Coordinates of N, CA and C in Angstrom, one line a residue:
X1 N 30.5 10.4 -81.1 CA 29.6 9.5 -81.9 C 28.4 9.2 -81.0
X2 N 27.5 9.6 -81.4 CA 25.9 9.3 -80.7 C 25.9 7.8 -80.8
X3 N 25.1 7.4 -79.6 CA 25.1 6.1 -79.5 C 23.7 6.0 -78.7
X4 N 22.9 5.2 -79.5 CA 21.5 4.7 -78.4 C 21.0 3.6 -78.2
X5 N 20.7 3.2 -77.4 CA 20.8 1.8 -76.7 C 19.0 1.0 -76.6
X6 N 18.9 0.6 -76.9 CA 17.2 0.0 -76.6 C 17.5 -1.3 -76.1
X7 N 16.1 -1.6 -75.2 CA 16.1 -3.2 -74.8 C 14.3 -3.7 -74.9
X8 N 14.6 -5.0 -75.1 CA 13.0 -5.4 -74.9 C 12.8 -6.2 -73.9
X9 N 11.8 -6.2 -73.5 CA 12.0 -7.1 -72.2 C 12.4 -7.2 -71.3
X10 N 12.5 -5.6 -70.7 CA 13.5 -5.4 -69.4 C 12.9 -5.7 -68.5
X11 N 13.7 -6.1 -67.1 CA 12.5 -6.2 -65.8 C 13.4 -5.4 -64.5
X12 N 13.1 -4.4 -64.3 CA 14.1 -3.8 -63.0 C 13.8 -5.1 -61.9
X13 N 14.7 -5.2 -61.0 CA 14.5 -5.8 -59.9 C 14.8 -4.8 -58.6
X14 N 13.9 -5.1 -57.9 CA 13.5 -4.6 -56.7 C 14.9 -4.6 -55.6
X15 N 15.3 -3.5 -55.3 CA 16.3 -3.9 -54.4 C 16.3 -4.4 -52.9
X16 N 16.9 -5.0 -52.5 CA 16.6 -5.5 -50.7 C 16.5 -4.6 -49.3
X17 N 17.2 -3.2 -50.2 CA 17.5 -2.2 -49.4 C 17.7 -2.0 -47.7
X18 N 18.8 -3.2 -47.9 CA 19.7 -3.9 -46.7 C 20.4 -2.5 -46.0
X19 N 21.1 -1.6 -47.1 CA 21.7 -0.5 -46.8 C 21.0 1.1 -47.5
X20 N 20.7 2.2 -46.4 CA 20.0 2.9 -46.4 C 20.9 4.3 -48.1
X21 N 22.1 3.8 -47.5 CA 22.6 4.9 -48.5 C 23.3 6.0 -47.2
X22 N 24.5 6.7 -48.2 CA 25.0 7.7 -47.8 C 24.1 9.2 -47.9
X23 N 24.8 10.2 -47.0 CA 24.4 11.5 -47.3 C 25.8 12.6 -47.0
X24 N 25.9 13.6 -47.9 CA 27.0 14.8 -47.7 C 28.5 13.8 -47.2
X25 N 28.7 13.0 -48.0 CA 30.2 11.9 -48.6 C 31.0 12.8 -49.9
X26 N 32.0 12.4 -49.7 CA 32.8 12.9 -51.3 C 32.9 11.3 -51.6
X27 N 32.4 11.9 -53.1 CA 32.5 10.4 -53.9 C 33.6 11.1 -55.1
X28 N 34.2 10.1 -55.3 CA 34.9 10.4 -57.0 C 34.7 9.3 -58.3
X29 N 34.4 9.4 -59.1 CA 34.5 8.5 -60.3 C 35.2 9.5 -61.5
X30 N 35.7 8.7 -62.3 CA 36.3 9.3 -63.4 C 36.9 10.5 -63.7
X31 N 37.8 10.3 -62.7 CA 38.7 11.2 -62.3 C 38.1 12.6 -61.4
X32 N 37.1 12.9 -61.2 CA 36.4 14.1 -60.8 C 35.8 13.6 -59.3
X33 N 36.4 14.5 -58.6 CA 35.9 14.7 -57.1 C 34.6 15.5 -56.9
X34 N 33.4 15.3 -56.0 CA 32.5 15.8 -55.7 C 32.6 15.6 -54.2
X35 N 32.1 16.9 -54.1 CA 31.9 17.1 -52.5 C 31.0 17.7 -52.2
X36 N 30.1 17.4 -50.8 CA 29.0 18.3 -50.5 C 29.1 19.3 -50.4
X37 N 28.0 20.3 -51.1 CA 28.4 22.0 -51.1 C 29.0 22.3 -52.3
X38 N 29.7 21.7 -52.9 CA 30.0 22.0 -54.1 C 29.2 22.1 -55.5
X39 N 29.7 22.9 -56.7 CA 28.4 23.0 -57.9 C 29.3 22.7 -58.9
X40 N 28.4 21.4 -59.3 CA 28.5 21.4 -60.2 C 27.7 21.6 -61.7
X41 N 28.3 22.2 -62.7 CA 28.2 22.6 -63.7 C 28.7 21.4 -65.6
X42 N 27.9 21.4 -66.5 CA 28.1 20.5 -67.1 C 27.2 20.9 -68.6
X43 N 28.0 20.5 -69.3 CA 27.2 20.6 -70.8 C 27.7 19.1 -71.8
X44 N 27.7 19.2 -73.0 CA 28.3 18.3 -73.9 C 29.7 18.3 -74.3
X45 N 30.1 19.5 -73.7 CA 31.3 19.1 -73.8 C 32.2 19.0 -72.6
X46 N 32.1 19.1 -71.4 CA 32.5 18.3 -70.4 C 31.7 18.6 -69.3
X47 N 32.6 18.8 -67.8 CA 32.0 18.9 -66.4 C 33.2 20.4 -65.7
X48 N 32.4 20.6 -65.0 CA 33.0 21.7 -64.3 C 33.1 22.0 -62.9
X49 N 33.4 21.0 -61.2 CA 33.4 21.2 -60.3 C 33.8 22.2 -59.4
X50 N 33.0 23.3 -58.5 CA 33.6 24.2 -58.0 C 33.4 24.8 -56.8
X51 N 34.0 24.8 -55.7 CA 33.8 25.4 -54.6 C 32.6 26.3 -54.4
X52 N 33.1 27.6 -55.1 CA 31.6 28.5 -55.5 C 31.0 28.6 -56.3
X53 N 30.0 29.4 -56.4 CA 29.2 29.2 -57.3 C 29.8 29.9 -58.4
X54 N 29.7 29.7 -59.8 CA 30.0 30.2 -61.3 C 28.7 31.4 -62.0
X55 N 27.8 30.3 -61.6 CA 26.6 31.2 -62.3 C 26.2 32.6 -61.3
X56 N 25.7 33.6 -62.5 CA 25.0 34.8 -62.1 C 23.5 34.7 -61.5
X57 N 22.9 35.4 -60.0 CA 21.5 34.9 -59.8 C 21.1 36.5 -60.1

């Protein structure tokens, strides 16, 4: 089900940027691992994580 979201009157707030941020970390959410070096691949109907590459150059 499509779903779209609007707001009025939004205001980003500026961050304090206390912490610079990571680089080349494995993070996971939603059950899927990503690692640096790794490709990933994705459409509408899901996600595809992979060591090597899938696509043709």
């Amino acid at each position: 089900m499509p779903l779209g979201v609007k707001a009025l009157g939004t205001n980003p707030v500026k961050s304090a940027k206390q912490h610079p941020g990571d680089r080349n970390v494995v993070v996971t959410f939603a059950g899927v691992t990503f690692k640096p070096g790794h490709y990933v691949y994705s459409d509408s109907d899901g996600i595809i994580v992979s060591e090597t590459p899938l696509h043709q150059t």
